[in-house]
Tab-separated table of N, CA and C in Angstrom:
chain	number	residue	atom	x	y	z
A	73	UNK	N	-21.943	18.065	18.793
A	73	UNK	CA	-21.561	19.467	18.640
A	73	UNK	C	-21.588	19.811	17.155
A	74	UNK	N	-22.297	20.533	16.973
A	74	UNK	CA	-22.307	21.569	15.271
A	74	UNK	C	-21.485	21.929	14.593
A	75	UNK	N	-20.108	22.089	15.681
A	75	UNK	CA	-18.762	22.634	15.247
A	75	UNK	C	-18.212	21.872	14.957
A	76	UNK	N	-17.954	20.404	15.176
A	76	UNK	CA	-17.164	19.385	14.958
A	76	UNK	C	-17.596	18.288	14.424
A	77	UNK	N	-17.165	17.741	13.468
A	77	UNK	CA	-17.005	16.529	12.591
A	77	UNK	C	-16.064	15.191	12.597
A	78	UNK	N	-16.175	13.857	12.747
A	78	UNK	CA	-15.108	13.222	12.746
A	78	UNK	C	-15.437	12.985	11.058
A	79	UNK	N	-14.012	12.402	11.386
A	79	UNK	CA	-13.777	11.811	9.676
A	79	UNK	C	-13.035	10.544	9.238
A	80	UNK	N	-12.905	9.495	9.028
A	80	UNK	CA	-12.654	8.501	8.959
A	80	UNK	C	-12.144	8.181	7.527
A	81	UNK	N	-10.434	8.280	7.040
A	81	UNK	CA	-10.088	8.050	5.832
A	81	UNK	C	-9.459	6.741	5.976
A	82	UNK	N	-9.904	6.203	4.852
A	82	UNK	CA	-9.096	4.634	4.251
A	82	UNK	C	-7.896	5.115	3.642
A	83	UNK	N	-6.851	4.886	3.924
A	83	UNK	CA	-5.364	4.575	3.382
A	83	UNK	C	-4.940	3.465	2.708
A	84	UNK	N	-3.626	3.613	1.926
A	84	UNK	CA	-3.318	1.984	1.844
A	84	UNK	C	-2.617	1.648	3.619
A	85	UNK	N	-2.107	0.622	3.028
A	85	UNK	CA	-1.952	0.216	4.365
A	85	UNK	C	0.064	0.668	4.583
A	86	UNK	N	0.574	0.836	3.225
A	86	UNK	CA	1.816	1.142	3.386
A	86	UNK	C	1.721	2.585	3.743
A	87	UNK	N	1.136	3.425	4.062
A	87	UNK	CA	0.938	4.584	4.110
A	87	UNK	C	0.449	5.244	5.729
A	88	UNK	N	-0.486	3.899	6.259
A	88	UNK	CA	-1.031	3.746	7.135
A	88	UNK	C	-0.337	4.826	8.618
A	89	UNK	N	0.918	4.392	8.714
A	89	UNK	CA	1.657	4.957	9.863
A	89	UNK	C	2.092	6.358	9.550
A	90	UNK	N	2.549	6.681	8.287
A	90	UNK	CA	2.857	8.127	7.638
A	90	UNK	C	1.506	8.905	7.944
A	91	UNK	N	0.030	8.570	7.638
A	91	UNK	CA	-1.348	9.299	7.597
A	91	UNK	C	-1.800	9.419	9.199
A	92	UNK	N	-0.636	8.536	9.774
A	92	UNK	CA	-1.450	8.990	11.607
A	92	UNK	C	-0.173	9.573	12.354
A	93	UNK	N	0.757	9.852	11.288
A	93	UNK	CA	2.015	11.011	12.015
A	93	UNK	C	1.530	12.147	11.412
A	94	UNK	N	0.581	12.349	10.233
A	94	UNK	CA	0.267	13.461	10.072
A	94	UNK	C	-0.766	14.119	10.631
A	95	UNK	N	-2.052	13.234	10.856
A	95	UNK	CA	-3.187	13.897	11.567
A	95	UNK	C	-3.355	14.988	12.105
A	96	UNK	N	-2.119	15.884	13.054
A	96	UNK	CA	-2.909	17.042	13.508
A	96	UNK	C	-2.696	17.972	12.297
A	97	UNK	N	-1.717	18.059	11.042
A	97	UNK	CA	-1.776	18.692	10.202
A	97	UNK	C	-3.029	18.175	9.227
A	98	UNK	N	-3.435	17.291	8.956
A	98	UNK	CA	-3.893	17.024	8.146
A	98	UNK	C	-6.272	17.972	8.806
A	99	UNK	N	-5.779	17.132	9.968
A	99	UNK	CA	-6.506	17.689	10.827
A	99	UNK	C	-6.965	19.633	10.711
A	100	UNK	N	-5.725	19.958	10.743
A	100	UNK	CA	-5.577	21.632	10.874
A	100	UNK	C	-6.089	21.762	9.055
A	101	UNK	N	-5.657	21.388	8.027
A	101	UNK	CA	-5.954	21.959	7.039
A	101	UNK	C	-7.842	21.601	7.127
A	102	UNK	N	-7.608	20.687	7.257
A	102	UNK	CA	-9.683	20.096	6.859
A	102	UNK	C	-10.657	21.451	7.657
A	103	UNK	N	-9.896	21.417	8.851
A	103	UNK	CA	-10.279	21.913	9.590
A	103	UNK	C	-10.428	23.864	8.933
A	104	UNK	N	-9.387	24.083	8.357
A	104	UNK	CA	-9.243	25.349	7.880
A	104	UNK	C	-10.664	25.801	6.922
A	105	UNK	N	-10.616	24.489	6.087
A	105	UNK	CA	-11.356	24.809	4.676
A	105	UNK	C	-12.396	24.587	5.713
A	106	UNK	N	-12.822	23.539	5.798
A	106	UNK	CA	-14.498	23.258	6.438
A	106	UNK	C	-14.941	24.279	7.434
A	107	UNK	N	-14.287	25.118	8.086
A	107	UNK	CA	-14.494	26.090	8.685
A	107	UNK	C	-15.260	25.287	10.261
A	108	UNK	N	-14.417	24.299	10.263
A	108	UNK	CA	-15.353	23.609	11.435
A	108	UNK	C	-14.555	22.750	12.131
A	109	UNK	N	-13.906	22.464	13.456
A	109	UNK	CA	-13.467	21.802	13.801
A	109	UNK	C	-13.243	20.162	13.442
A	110	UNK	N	-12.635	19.509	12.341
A	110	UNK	CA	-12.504	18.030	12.464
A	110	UNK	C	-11.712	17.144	12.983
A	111	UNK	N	-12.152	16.107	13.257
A	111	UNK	CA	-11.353	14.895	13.782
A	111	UNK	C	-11.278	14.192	12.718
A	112	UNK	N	-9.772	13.605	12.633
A	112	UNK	CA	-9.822	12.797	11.664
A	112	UNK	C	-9.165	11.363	11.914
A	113	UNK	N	-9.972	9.910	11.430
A	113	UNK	CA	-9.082	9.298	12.039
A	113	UNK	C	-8.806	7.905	10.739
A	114	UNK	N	-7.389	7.937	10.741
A	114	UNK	CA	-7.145	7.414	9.471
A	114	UNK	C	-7.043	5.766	9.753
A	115	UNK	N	-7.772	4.757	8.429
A	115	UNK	CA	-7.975	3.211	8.607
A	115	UNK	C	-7.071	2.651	7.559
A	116	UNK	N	-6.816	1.556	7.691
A	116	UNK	CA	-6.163	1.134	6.391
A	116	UNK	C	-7.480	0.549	5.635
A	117	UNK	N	-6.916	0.682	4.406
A	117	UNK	CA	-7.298	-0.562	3.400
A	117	UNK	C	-6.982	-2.219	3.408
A	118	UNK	N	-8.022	-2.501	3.864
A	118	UNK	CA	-7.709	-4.188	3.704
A	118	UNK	C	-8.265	-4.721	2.409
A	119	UNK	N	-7.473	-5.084	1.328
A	119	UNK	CA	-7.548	-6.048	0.452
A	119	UNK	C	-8.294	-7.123	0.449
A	120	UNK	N	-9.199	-7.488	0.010
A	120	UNK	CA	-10.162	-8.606	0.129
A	120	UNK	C	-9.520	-10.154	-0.580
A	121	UNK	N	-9.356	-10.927	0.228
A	121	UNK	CA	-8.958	-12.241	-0.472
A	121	UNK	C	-9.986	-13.166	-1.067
A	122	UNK	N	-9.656	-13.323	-2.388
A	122	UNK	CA	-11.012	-13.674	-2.958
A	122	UNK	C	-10.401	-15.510	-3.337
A	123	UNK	N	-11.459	-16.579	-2.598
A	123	UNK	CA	-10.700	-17.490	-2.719
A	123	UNK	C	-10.101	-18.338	-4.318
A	124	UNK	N	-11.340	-17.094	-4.941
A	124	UNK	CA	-10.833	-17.828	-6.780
A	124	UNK	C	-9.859	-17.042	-7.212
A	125	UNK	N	-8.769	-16.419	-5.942
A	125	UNK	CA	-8.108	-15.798	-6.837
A	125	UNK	C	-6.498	-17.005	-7.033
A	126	UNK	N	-5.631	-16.767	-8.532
A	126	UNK	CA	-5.230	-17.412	-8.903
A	126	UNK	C	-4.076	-17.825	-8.009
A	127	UNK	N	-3.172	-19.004	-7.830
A	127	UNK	CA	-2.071	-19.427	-7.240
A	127	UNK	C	-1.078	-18.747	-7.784
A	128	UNK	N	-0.364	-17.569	-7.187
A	128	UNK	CA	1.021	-17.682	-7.610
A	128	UNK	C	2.173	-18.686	-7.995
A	129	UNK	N	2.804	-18.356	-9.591
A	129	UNK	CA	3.566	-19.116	-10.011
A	129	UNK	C	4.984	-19.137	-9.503
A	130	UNK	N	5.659	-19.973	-9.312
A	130	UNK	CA	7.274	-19.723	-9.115
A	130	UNK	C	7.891	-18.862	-10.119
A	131	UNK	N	8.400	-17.679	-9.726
A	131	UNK	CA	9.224	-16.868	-10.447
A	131	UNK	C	10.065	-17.161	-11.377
A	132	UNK	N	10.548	-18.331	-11.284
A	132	UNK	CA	11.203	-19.277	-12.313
A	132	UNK	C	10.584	-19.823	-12.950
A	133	UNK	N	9.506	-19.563	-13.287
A	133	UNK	CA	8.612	-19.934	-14.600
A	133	UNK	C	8.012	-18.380	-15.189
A	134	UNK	N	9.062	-17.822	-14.630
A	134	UNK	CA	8.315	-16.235	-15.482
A	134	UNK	C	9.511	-16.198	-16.942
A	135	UNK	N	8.841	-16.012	-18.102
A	135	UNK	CA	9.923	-15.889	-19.381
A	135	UNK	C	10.965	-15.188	-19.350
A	136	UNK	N	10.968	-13.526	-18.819
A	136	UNK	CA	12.585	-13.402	-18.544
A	136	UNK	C	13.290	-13.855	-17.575
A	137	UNK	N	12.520	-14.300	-16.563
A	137	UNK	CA	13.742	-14.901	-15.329
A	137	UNK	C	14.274	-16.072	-15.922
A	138	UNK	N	13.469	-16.755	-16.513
A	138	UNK	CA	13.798	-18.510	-17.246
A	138	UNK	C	14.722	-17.926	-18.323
A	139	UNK	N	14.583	-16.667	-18.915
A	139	UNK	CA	15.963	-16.600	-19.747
A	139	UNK	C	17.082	-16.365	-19.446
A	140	UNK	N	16.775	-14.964	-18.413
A	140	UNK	CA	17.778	-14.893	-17.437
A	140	UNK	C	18.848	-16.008	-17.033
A	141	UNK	N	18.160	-16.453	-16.380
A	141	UNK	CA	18.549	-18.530	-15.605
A	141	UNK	C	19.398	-18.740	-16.559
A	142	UNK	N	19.182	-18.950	-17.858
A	142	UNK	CA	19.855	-19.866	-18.797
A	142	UNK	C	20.805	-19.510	-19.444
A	143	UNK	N	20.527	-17.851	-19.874
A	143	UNK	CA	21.937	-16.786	-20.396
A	143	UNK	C	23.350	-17.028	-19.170
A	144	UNK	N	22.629	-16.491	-18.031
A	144	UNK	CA	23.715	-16.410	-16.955
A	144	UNK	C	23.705	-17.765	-16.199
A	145	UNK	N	23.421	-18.761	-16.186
A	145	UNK	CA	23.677	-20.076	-15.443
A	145	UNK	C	23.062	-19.601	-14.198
A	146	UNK	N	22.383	-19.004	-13.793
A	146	UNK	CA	22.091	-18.560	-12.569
A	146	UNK	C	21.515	-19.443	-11.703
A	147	UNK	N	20.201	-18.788	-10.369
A	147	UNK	CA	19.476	-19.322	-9.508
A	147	UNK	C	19.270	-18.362	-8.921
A	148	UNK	N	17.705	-18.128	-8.730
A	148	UNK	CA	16.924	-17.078	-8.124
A	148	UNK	C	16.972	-17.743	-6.224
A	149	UNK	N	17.827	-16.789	-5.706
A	149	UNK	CA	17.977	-16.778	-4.812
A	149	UNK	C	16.944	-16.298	-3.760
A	150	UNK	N	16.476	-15.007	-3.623
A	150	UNK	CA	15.249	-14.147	-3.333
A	150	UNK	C	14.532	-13.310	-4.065
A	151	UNK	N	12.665	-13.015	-3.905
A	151	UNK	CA	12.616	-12.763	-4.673
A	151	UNK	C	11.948	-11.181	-3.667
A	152	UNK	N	12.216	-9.775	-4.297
A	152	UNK	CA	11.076	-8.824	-3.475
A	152	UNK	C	10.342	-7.933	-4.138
A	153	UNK	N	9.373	-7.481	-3.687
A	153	UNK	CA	8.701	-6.911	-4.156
A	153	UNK	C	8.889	-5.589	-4.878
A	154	UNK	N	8.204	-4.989	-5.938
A	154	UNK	CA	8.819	-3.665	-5.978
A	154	UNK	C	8.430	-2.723	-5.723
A	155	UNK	N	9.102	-2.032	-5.277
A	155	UNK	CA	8.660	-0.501	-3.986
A	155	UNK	C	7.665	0.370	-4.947
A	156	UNK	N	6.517	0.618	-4.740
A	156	UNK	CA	5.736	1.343	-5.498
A	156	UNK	C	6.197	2.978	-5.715
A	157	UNK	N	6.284	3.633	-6.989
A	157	UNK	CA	6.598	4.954	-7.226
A	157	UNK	C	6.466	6.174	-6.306
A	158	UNK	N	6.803	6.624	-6.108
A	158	UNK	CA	6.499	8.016	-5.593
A	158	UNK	C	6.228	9.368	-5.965
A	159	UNK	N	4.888	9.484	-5.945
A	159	UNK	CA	4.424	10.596	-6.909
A	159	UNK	C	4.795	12.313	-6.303
C-alpha cells in the first residue's frame, strides 16, 4: 500500500520497553509529518562482544576505591552500575 510505511527503530535496550509503550504516539506523530500512515516497530540495540575486548578489573584495584579502602578501613561490599543521566 502507497499509504503506509513500516519503520523499524534501534533503541538502547534500557529504553527498549518505554519505546513500545509509546508506539501508537510515536506512531501518530511520524504519521502526522510523513503525511502517510506508519508502522513503527521498535528493536533494541545489541552491543557487539568483541572477544579482544579487555577483562574487567576488580574494583578494588581502582585508585580511589584502594584509597577509599585504606582512609576508611573499609570493604567493597557491592558494586552497581551508574544510572545513566536523563536528558
Amino acid at each position: 500500500d502507497a499509504k503506509t510505511a513500516n519503520l523499524r527503530i534501534k533503541v538502547h535496550a534500557e529504553v527498549l520497553t518505554a519505546a513500545r509503550g509509546s508506539v501508537s504516539e510515536l506512531e501518530s506523530i511520524a504519521s502526522s509529518v510523513a503525511g502517510l500512515t506508519i508502522k513503527i516497530e521498535p528493536t533494541a540495540e545489541v552491543p557487539v562482544q568483541s572477544e579482544s575486548a579487555t577483562p574487567r578489573v576488580s574494583i578494588n584495584e581502582h585508585p580511589l576505591v584502594k584509597s577509599a579502602i585504606d582512609l576508611f578501613k573499609a570493604r567493597v561490599l557491592s558494586v552497581q552500575p551508574r544510572q545513566p543521566a536523563e536528558k
